[in-house]
């Protein structure tokens, strides 16, 4: 490969970087400076790559595809919201690179026509005695598998049927087995959502990533409600079925909005 002067360009800043002279390498899926000395591109000068194994990360935690619901006290408070856009770009690049540009659950690659992308998902462990939710793994998932893991959010967005079909397809569960799996995941989610968790992101700080302290746990339900409300206002479809976990999600959401 031709030597490149690589840049760290967050997706939201790609147009700005392009106007400043950055170029896109489709094979490496990364922006670069076409020549040295381009001061306009200095804001995106590349930082050292993040190590393929984060300090204390457990790469065996949570293999395969399963519904992996985040407690309601931590909705919309994820790794991406706690690091700078440039550090997120470094993490995203490491996660997709070490996965060989494939989903670690189903093996699919990106497909623009199908609107399938490669995304980062967090795996957590929960210490109920200390009420600490610790980040232990970052995994590369395609859009479809990521939608399955956040099944409650998929329901709120009207994507339950799509997520359920993908869960059955990838895991080869029967529909009855998949439904029991979803129900068990929601039962565990309801149990964990009764606790207010502190977040431990030390595997990031140990890798040289600057972490912005997450919002106070008391503020997170309001953040979740506001985010869902903005999506609802923007026209995000909602088609929950009564008598399923989606009804419970909607009721919790409405309660958060009232608060």
PDB file of C-alpha atoms in Angstrom:
ATOM      1  CA  UNK A   1       0.000   0.000   0.000  1.00  0.00           C
ATOM      2  CA  UNK A   2       1.180   3.525  -0.766  1.00  0.00           C
ATOM      3  CA  UNK A   3       2.384   5.354   2.334  1.00  0.00           C
ATOM      4  CA  UNK A   4      -0.309   7.720   3.500  1.00  0.00           C
ATOM      5  CA  UNK A   5      -0.407  10.655   5.875  1.00  0.00           C
ATOM      6  CA  UNK A   6      -3.410   9.322   7.739  1.00  0.00           C
ATOM      7  CA  UNK A   7      -5.951  11.498   9.505  1.00  0.00           C
ATOM      8  CA  UNK A   8      -8.476  10.921  12.288  1.00  0.00           C
ATOM      9  CA  UNK A   9     -11.669  12.376  10.831  1.00  0.00           C
ATOM     10  CA  UNK A  10     -14.954  11.780  12.686  1.00  0.00           C
ATOM     11  CA  UNK A  11     -17.852  11.050  10.364  1.00  0.00           C
ATOM     12  CA  UNK A  12     -19.633  14.275  11.306  1.00  0.00           C
ATOM     13  CA  UNK A  13     -16.578  16.279  10.219  1.00  0.00           C
ATOM     14  CA  UNK A  14     -15.870  14.530   6.921  1.00  0.00           C
ATOM     15  CA  UNK A  15     -17.252  17.312   4.728  1.00  0.00           C
ATOM     16  CA  UNK A  16     -15.247  19.929   6.573  1.00  0.00           C
ATOM     17  CA  UNK A  17     -12.071  17.841   6.250  1.00  0.00           C
ATOM     18  CA  UNK A  18     -12.758  17.252   2.564  1.00  0.00           C
ATOM     19  CA  UNK A  19     -13.073  20.993   1.959  1.00  0.00           C
ATOM     20  CA  UNK A  20      -9.733  21.431   3.730  1.00  0.00           C
ATOM     21  CA  UNK A  21      -8.127  19.037   1.229  1.00  0.00           C
ATOM     22  CA  UNK A  22      -8.471  15.588   2.823  1.00  0.00           C
ATOM     23  CA  UNK A  23      -8.847  12.608   0.518  1.00  0.00           C
ATOM     24  CA  UNK A  24     -10.611   9.276   1.096  1.00  0.00           C
ATOM     25  CA  UNK A  25      -8.893   5.897   0.687  1.00  0.00           C
ATOM     26  CA  UNK A  26     -11.747   3.439  -0.077  1.00  0.00           C
ATOM     27  CA  UNK A  27      -9.593   0.371   0.534  1.00  0.00           C
ATOM     28  CA  UNK A  28      -8.416   1.516   3.972  1.00  0.00           C
ATOM     29  CA  UNK A  29     -11.726   3.306   4.654  1.00  0.00           C
ATOM     30  CA  UNK A  30      -9.820   6.259   6.056  1.00  0.00           C
ATOM     31  CA  UNK A  31      -9.086   9.884   5.251  1.00  0.00           C
ATOM     32  CA  UNK A  32      -5.558  11.088   4.503  1.00  0.00           C
ATOM     33  CA  UNK A  33      -3.621  14.216   3.586  1.00  0.00           C
ATOM     34  CA  UNK A  34      -2.442  14.107  -0.052  1.00  0.00           C
ATOM     35  CA  UNK A  35       0.816  15.866   0.818  1.00  0.00           C
ATOM     36  CA  UNK A  36       2.797  17.095   3.794  1.00  0.00           C
ATOM     37  CA  UNK A  37       2.499  20.565   5.220  1.00  0.00           C
ATOM     38  CA  UNK A  38      -1.272  21.021   4.809  1.00  0.00           C
ATOM     39  CA  UNK A  39      -1.910  23.138   7.902  1.00  0.00           C
ATOM     40  CA  UNK A  40      -5.662  23.214   7.270  1.00  0.00           C
ATOM     41  CA  UNK A  41      -5.734  19.492   8.086  1.00  0.00           C
ATOM     42  CA  UNK A  42      -3.854  19.873  11.385  1.00  0.00           C
ATOM     43  CA  UNK A  43      -7.042  19.492  13.485  1.00  0.00           C
ATOM     44  CA  UNK A  44      -7.302  15.915  12.209  1.00  0.00           C
ATOM     45  CA  UNK A  45      -3.657  14.871  12.573  1.00  0.00           C
ATOM     46  CA  UNK A  46      -3.631  11.185  13.463  1.00  0.00           C
ATOM     47  CA  UNK A  47      -3.018  10.063  17.022  1.00  0.00           C
ATOM     48  CA  UNK A  48      -1.328   6.691  17.649  1.00  0.00           C
ATOM     49  CA  UNK A  49      -3.500   3.668  16.890  1.00  0.00           C
ATOM     50  CA  UNK A  50      -5.350   2.103  19.808  1.00  0.00           C
ATOM     51  CA  UNK A  51      -4.010  -1.322  20.789  1.00  0.00           C
ATOM     52  CA  UNK A  52      -6.050  -4.266  19.512  1.00  0.00           C
ATOM     53  CA  UNK A  53      -6.557  -5.445  23.097  1.00  0.00           C
ATOM     54  CA  UNK A  54      -7.713  -2.871  25.607  1.00  0.00           C
ATOM     55  CA  UNK A  55      -6.285  -3.180  29.138  1.00  0.00           C
ATOM     56  CA  UNK A  56      -8.476  -5.595  31.053  1.00  0.00           C
ATOM     57  CA  UNK A  57     -10.699  -6.356  28.055  1.00  0.00           C
ATOM     58  CA  UNK A  58     -12.232  -9.846  27.859  1.00  0.00           C
ATOM     59  CA  UNK A  59     -12.530 -10.731  24.168  1.00  0.00           C
ATOM     60  CA  UNK A  60     -14.443 -13.918  25.026  1.00  0.00           C
ATOM     61  CA  UNK A  61     -17.252 -12.142  26.857  1.00  0.00           C
ATOM     62  CA  UNK A  62     -20.618 -12.482  25.188  1.00  0.00           C
ATOM     63  CA  UNK A  63     -19.867 -14.339  21.952  1.00  0.00           C
ATOM     64  CA  UNK A  64     -22.529 -14.857  19.325  1.00  0.00           C
ATOM     65  CA  UNK A  65     -25.788 -12.979  18.850  1.00  0.00           C
ATOM     66  CA  UNK A  66     -28.178 -12.415  21.732  1.00  0.00           C
ATOM     67  CA  UNK A  67     -30.453  -9.720  23.123  1.00  0.00           C
ATOM     68  CA  UNK A  68     -28.199  -7.603  25.328  1.00  0.00           C
ATOM     69  CA  UNK A  69     -30.323  -4.890  26.936  1.00  0.00           C
ATOM     70  CA  UNK A  70     -28.772  -1.943  28.741  1.00  0.00           C
ATOM     71  CA  UNK A  71     -30.441  -1.004  32.065  1.00  0.00           C
ATOM     72  CA  UNK A  72     -32.798   1.935  31.636  1.00  0.00           C
ATOM     73  CA  UNK A  73     -30.644   4.075  33.946  1.00  0.00           C
ATOM     74  CA  UNK A  74     -27.904   3.931  31.300  1.00  0.00           C
ATOM     75  CA  UNK A  75     -29.900   4.407  28.099  1.00  0.00           C
ATOM     76  CA  UNK A  76     -28.081   6.658  25.617  1.00  0.00           C
ATOM     77  CA  UNK A  77     -25.056   6.863  27.927  1.00  0.00           C
ATOM     78  CA  UNK A  78     -22.598   4.786  25.930  1.00  0.00           C
ATOM     79  CA  UNK A  79     -18.902   4.839  25.092  1.00  0.00           C
ATOM     80  CA  UNK A  80     -19.432   7.160  22.147  1.00  0.00           C
ATOM     81  CA  UNK A  81     -21.110   9.746  24.377  1.00  0.00           C
ATOM     82  CA  UNK A  82     -18.196   9.692  26.844  1.00  0.00           C
ATOM     83  CA  UNK A  83     -15.234  10.208  24.485  1.00  0.00           C
ATOM     84  CA  UNK A  84     -14.284  12.889  21.985  1.00  0.00           C
ATOM     85  CA  UNK A  85     -15.278  12.407  18.322  1.00  0.00           C
ATOM     86  CA  UNK A  86     -11.619  11.884  17.358  1.00  0.00           C
ATOM     87  CA  UNK A  87     -11.051   9.265  20.061  1.00  0.00           C
ATOM     88  CA  UNK A  88     -14.263   7.551  19.008  1.00  0.00           C
ATOM     89  CA  UNK A  89     -12.911   7.404  15.440  1.00  0.00           C
ATOM     90  CA  UNK A  90      -9.717   5.777  16.757  1.00  0.00           C
ATOM     91  CA  UNK A  91     -11.748   3.208  18.720  1.00  0.00           C
ATOM     92  CA  UNK A  92     -14.130   2.512  15.833  1.00  0.00           C
ATOM     93  CA  UNK A  93     -11.208   1.961  13.477  1.00  0.00           C
ATOM     94  CA  UNK A  94      -9.517  -0.451  15.892  1.00  0.00           C
ATOM     95  CA  UNK A  95     -12.737  -2.398  16.509  1.00  0.00           C
ATOM     96  CA  UNK A  96     -13.515  -2.897  12.818  1.00  0.00           C
ATOM     97  CA  UNK A  97      -9.887  -3.626  11.901  1.00  0.00           C
ATOM     98  CA  UNK A  98      -9.359  -6.365  14.452  1.00  0.00           C
ATOM     99  CA  UNK A  99     -12.673  -7.924  13.375  1.00  0.00           C
ATOM    100  CA  UNK A 100     -11.410  -8.143   9.796  1.00  0.00           C
ATOM    101  CA  UNK A 101     -14.117  -5.687   8.648  1.00  0.00           C
ATOM    102  CA  UNK A 102     -16.776  -8.282   9.461  1.00  0.00           C
ATOM    103  CA  UNK A 103     -19.565  -8.532  11.991  1.00  0.00           C
ATOM    104  CA  UNK A 104     -18.374 -10.663  14.909  1.00  0.00           C
ATOM    105  CA  UNK A 105     -21.839 -12.209  15.317  1.00  0.00           C
ATOM    106  CA  UNK A 106     -22.981 -13.103  11.789  1.00  0.00           C
ATOM    107  CA  UNK A 107     -19.876 -12.518   9.646  1.00  0.00           C
ATOM    108  CA  UNK A 108     -21.479  -9.941   7.334  1.00  0.00           C
ATOM    109  CA  UNK A 109     -19.552  -7.006   5.915  1.00  0.00           C
ATOM    110  CA  UNK A 110     -20.758  -3.521   5.119  1.00  0.00           C
ATOM    111  CA  UNK A 111     -23.309  -3.136   2.334  1.00  0.00           C
ATOM    112  CA  UNK A 112     -24.271   0.421   1.436  1.00  0.00           C
ATOM    113  CA  UNK A 113     -27.208  -0.641  -0.710  1.00  0.00           C
ATOM    114  CA  UNK A 114     -28.632  -2.683   2.143  1.00  0.00           C
ATOM    115  CA  UNK A 115     -27.826   0.152   4.594  1.00  0.00           C
ATOM    116  CA  UNK A 116     -25.802  -2.279   6.657  1.00  0.00           C
ATOM    117  CA  UNK A 117     -22.832  -0.788   8.472  1.00  0.00           C
ATOM    118  CA  UNK A 118     -20.272  -2.001  10.969  1.00  0.00           C
ATOM    119  CA  UNK A 119     -20.891  -0.582  14.424  1.00  0.00           C
ATOM    120  CA  UNK A 120     -19.398  -0.839  17.902  1.00  0.00           C
ATOM    121  CA  UNK A 121     -21.305  -2.482  20.729  1.00  0.00           C
ATOM    122  CA  UNK A 122     -20.381  -2.571  24.411  1.00  0.00           C
ATOM    123  CA  UNK A 123     -20.397  -5.684  26.559  1.00  0.00           C
ATOM    124  CA  UNK A 124     -20.757  -5.024  30.292  1.00  0.00           C
ATOM    125  CA  UNK A 125     -20.482  -6.955  33.542  1.00  0.00           C
ATOM    126  CA  UNK A 126     -22.613  -6.009  36.530  1.00  0.00           C
ATOM    127  CA  UNK A 127     -21.532  -5.999  40.173  1.00  0.00           C
ATOM    128  CA  UNK A 128     -24.804  -5.827  42.074  1.00  0.00           C
ATOM    129  CA  UNK A 129     -23.151  -5.491  45.475  1.00  0.00           C
ATOM    130  CA  UNK A 130     -21.199  -2.382  44.458  1.00  0.00           C
ATOM    131  CA  UNK A 131     -23.756  -1.231  41.856  1.00  0.00           C
ATOM    132  CA  UNK A 132     -21.032  -0.880  39.249  1.00  0.00           C
ATOM    133  CA  UNK A 133     -21.511  -1.552  35.538  1.00  0.00           C
ATOM    134  CA  UNK A 134     -18.065  -2.241  34.050  1.00  0.00           C
ATOM    135  CA  UNK A 135     -17.176  -2.105  30.376  1.00  0.00           C
ATOM    136  CA  UNK A 136     -15.323  -5.348  29.585  1.00  0.00           C
ATOM    137  CA  UNK A 137     -15.452  -5.691  25.805  1.00  0.00           C
ATOM    138  CA  UNK A 138     -16.051  -3.744  22.604  1.00  0.00           C
ATOM    139  CA  UNK A 139     -17.399  -5.828  19.744  1.00  0.00           C
ATOM    140  CA  UNK A 140     -17.961  -5.140  16.041  1.00  0.00           C
ATOM    141  CA  UNK A 141     -21.555  -5.773  14.969  1.00  0.00           C
ATOM    142  CA  UNK A 142     -23.388  -5.101  11.736  1.00  0.00           C
ATOM    143  CA  UNK A 143     -26.448  -2.858  11.821  1.00  0.00           C
ATOM    144  CA  UNK A 144     -28.815  -5.851  11.775  1.00  0.00           C
ATOM    145  CA  UNK A 145     -27.119  -7.660  14.675  1.00  0.00           C
ATOM    146  CA  UNK A 146     -26.796  -4.418  16.627  1.00  0.00           C
ATOM    147  CA  UNK A 147     -30.538  -3.874  16.222  1.00  0.00           C
ATOM    148  CA  UNK A 148     -31.143  -7.322  17.751  1.00  0.00           C
ATOM    149  CA  UNK A 149     -28.947  -6.635  20.772  1.00  0.00           C
ATOM    150  CA  UNK A 150     -30.900  -3.459  21.551  1.00  0.00           C
ATOM    151  CA  UNK A 151     -34.243  -5.206  21.091  1.00  0.00           C
ATOM    152  CA  UNK A 152     -36.226  -2.780  23.245  1.00  0.00           C
ATOM    153  CA  UNK A 153     -34.966   0.182  21.232  1.00  0.00           C
ATOM    154  CA  UNK A 154     -35.833  -1.750  18.061  1.00  0.00           C
ATOM    155  CA  UNK A 155     -39.398  -2.106  19.342  1.00  0.00           C
ATOM    156  CA  UNK A 156     -39.695   1.591  20.069  1.00  0.00           C
ATOM    157  CA  UNK A 157     -38.467   2.316  16.522  1.00  0.00           C
ATOM    158  CA  UNK A 158     -40.917  -0.126  14.934  1.00  0.00           C
ATOM    159  CA  UNK A 159     -38.202  -2.645  13.984  1.00  0.00           C
ATOM    160  CA  UNK A 160     -39.247  -5.551  16.222  1.00  0.00           C
ATOM    161  CA  UNK A 161     -40.249  -7.904  13.390  1.00  0.00           C
ATOM    162  CA  UNK A 162     -37.022  -7.258  11.510  1.00  0.00           C
ATOM    163  CA  UNK A 163     -34.913  -7.788  14.639  1.00  0.00           C
ATOM    164  CA  UNK A 164     -36.760 -10.965  15.595  1.00  0.00           C
ATOM    165  CA  UNK A 165     -36.374 -12.460  12.100  1.00  0.00           C
ATOM    166  CA  UNK A 166     -32.639 -11.694  12.119  1.00  0.00           C
ATOM    167  CA  UNK A 167     -32.239 -13.259  15.570  1.00  0.00           C
ATOM    168  CA  UNK A 168     -33.899 -16.466  14.342  1.00  0.00           C
ATOM    169  CA  UNK A 169     -31.855 -16.487  11.128  1.00  0.00           C
ATOM    170  CA  UNK A 170     -28.443 -16.025  12.757  1.00  0.00           C
ATOM    171  CA  UNK A 171     -28.901 -18.176  15.873  1.00  0.00           C
ATOM    172  CA  UNK A 172     -31.064 -20.837  14.166  1.00  0.00           C
ATOM    173  CA  UNK A 173     -33.393 -20.821  17.130  1.00  0.00           C
ATOM    174  CA  UNK A 174     -36.968 -21.790  16.508  1.00  0.00           C
ATOM    175  CA  UNK A 175     -39.431 -18.877  16.788  1.00  0.00           C
ATOM    176  CA  UNK A 176     -40.602 -20.249  20.156  1.00  0.00           C
ATOM    177  CA  UNK A 177     -37.035 -20.496  21.434  1.00  0.00           C
ATOM    178  CA  UNK A 178     -36.291 -16.970  20.212  1.00  0.00           C
ATOM    179  CA  UNK A 179     -39.394 -15.593  21.924  1.00  0.00           C
ATOM    180  CA  UNK A 180     -38.399 -17.224  25.209  1.00  0.00           C
ATOM    181  CA  UNK A 181     -34.913 -15.784  24.802  1.00  0.00           C
ATOM    182  CA  UNK A 182     -36.341 -12.274  24.277  1.00  0.00           C
ATOM    183  CA  UNK A 183     -38.693 -12.624  27.253  1.00  0.00           C
ATOM    184  CA  UNK A 184     -35.819 -13.771  29.499  1.00  0.00           C
ATOM    185  CA  UNK A 185     -33.678 -10.843  28.343  1.00  0.00           C
ATOM    186  CA  UNK A 186     -36.442  -8.392  29.240  1.00  0.00           C
ATOM    187  CA  UNK A 187     -36.929 -10.000  32.644  1.00  0.00           C
ATOM    188  CA  UNK A 188     -33.222  -9.559  33.367  1.00  0.00           C
ATOM    189  CA  UNK A 189     -33.371  -5.994  32.018  1.00  0.00           C
ATOM    190  CA  UNK A 190     -36.282  -5.150  34.313  1.00  0.00           C
ATOM    191  CA  UNK A 191     -34.362  -6.547  37.272  1.00  0.00           C
ATOM    192  CA  UNK A 192     -31.202  -4.590  36.439  1.00  0.00           C
ATOM    193  CA  UNK A 193     -33.159  -1.415  35.702  1.00  0.00           C
ATOM    194  CA  UNK A 194     -34.231  -1.293  39.348  1.00  0.00           C
ATOM    195  CA  UNK A 195     -30.621  -0.408  40.239  1.00  0.00           C
ATOM    196  CA  UNK A 196     -28.856   2.895  39.635  1.00  0.00           C
ATOM    197  CA  UNK A 197     -25.462   1.920  38.248  1.00  0.00           C
ATOM    198  CA  UNK A 198     -22.118   3.696  38.278  1.00  0.00           C
ATOM    199  CA  UNK A 199     -20.130   3.231  35.062  1.00  0.00           C
ATOM    200  CA  UNK A 200     -16.558   1.901  35.056  1.00  0.00           C
ATOM    201  CA  UNK A 201     -14.810   2.746  31.759  1.00  0.00           C
ATOM    202  CA  UNK A 202     -11.273   2.047  32.960  1.00  0.00           C
ATOM    203  CA  UNK A 203     -10.424  -0.160  29.968  1.00  0.00           C
ATOM    204  CA  UNK A 204     -10.582   3.041  27.905  1.00  0.00           C
ATOM    205  CA  UNK A 205      -8.578   5.288  30.197  1.00  0.00           C
ATOM    206  CA  UNK A 206      -5.962   2.537  30.441  1.00  0.00           C
ATOM    207  CA  UNK A 207      -5.619   2.659  26.651  1.00  0.00           C
ATOM    208  CA  UNK A 208      -4.962   6.400  26.610  1.00  0.00           C
ATOM    209  CA  UNK A 209      -8.511   7.420  25.735  1.00  0.00           C
ATOM    210  CA  UNK A 210      -9.759  10.547  27.474  1.00  0.00           C
ATOM    211  CA  UNK A 211     -13.140   9.833  29.033  1.00  0.00           C
ATOM    212  CA  UNK A 212     -15.634  12.563  29.815  1.00  0.00           C
ATOM    213  CA  UNK A 213     -17.487  11.685  33.021  1.00  0.00           C
ATOM    214  CA  UNK A 214     -20.929  10.361  32.035  1.00  0.00           C
ATOM    215  CA  UNK A 215     -24.047  12.211  33.190  1.00  0.00           C
ATOM    216  CA  UNK A 216     -25.067  11.623  36.772  1.00  0.00           C
ATOM    217  CA  UNK A 217     -27.232   8.529  37.047  1.00  0.00           C
ATOM    218  CA  UNK A 218     -30.146  10.674  38.239  1.00  0.00           C
ATOM    219  CA  UNK A 219     -30.033  12.638  34.971  1.00  0.00           C
ATOM    220  CA  UNK A 220     -29.917   9.643  32.610  1.00  0.00           C
ATOM    221  CA  UNK A 221     -33.647   8.782  32.530  1.00  0.00           C
ATOM    222  CA  UNK A 222     -34.381  12.341  31.450  1.00  0.00           C
ATOM    223  CA  UNK A 223     -31.714  12.134  28.739  1.00  0.00           C
ATOM    224  CA  UNK A 224     -33.211   8.876  27.473  1.00  0.00           C
ATOM    225  CA  UNK A 225     -36.725  10.327  27.446  1.00  0.00           C
ATOM    226  CA  UNK A 226     -35.592  13.476  25.628  1.00  0.00           C
ATOM    227  CA  UNK A 227     -33.704  11.452  23.015  1.00  0.00           C
ATOM    228  CA  UNK A 228     -36.655   9.161  22.357  1.00  0.00           C
ATOM    229  CA  UNK A 229     -38.998  12.152  22.242  1.00  0.00           C
ATOM    230  CA  UNK A 230     -36.834  13.859  19.623  1.00  0.00           C
ATOM    231  CA  UNK A 231     -36.892  10.722  17.481  1.00  0.00           C
ATOM    232  CA  UNK A 232     -40.653  10.442  17.915  1.00  0.00           C
ATOM    233  CA  UNK A 233     -41.038  14.090  16.836  1.00  0.00           C
ATOM    234  CA  UNK A 234     -38.811  13.425  13.828  1.00  0.00           C
ATOM    235  CA  UNK A 235     -41.167  10.678  12.712  1.00  0.00           C
ATOM    236  CA  UNK A 236     -39.466   7.520  13.964  1.00  0.00           C
ATOM    237  CA  UNK A 237     -42.066   4.726  13.633  1.00  0.00           C
ATOM    238  CA  UNK A 238     -43.425   3.140  16.760  1.00  0.00           C
ATOM    239  CA  UNK A 239     -45.475  -0.033  16.489  1.00  0.00           C
ATOM    240  CA  UNK A 240     -45.325  -1.913  19.788  1.00  0.00           C
ATOM    241  CA  UNK A 241     -47.684  -4.815  20.418  1.00  0.00           C
ATOM    242  CA  UNK A 242     -49.604  -4.909  23.680  1.00  0.00           C
ATOM    243  CA  UNK A 243     -48.733  -7.824  25.905  1.00  0.00           C
ATOM    244  CA  UNK A 244     -45.100  -7.960  24.738  1.00  0.00           C
ATOM    245  CA  UNK A 245     -42.004  -6.437  26.381  1.00  0.00           C
ATOM    246  CA  UNK A 246     -42.401  -3.463  24.006  1.00  0.00           C
ATOM    247  CA  UNK A 247     -45.461  -2.328  25.960  1.00  0.00           C
ATOM    248  CA  UNK A 248     -43.348  -2.264  29.109  1.00  0.00           C
ATOM    249  CA  UNK A 249     -40.695  -0.176  27.316  1.00  0.00           C
ATOM    250  CA  UNK A 250     -43.299   2.314  26.123  1.00  0.00           C
ATOM    251  CA  UNK A 251     -44.840   2.615  29.591  1.00  0.00           C
ATOM    252  CA  UNK A 252     -41.410   3.230  31.135  1.00  0.00           C
ATOM    253  CA  UNK A 253     -40.692   5.848  28.452  1.00  0.00           C
ATOM    254  CA  UNK A 254     -43.957   7.664  29.126  1.00  0.00           C
ATOM    255  CA  UNK A 255     -43.238   7.632  32.847  1.00  0.00           C
ATOM    256  CA  UNK A 256     -39.800   9.136  32.271  1.00  0.00           C
ATOM    257  CA  UNK A 257     -41.306  11.886  30.153  1.00  0.00           C
ATOM    258  CA  UNK A 258     -43.799  12.755  32.887  1.00  0.00           C
ATOM    259  CA  UNK A 259     -40.911  13.021  35.348  1.00  0.00           C
TER     260      UNK A 259
END
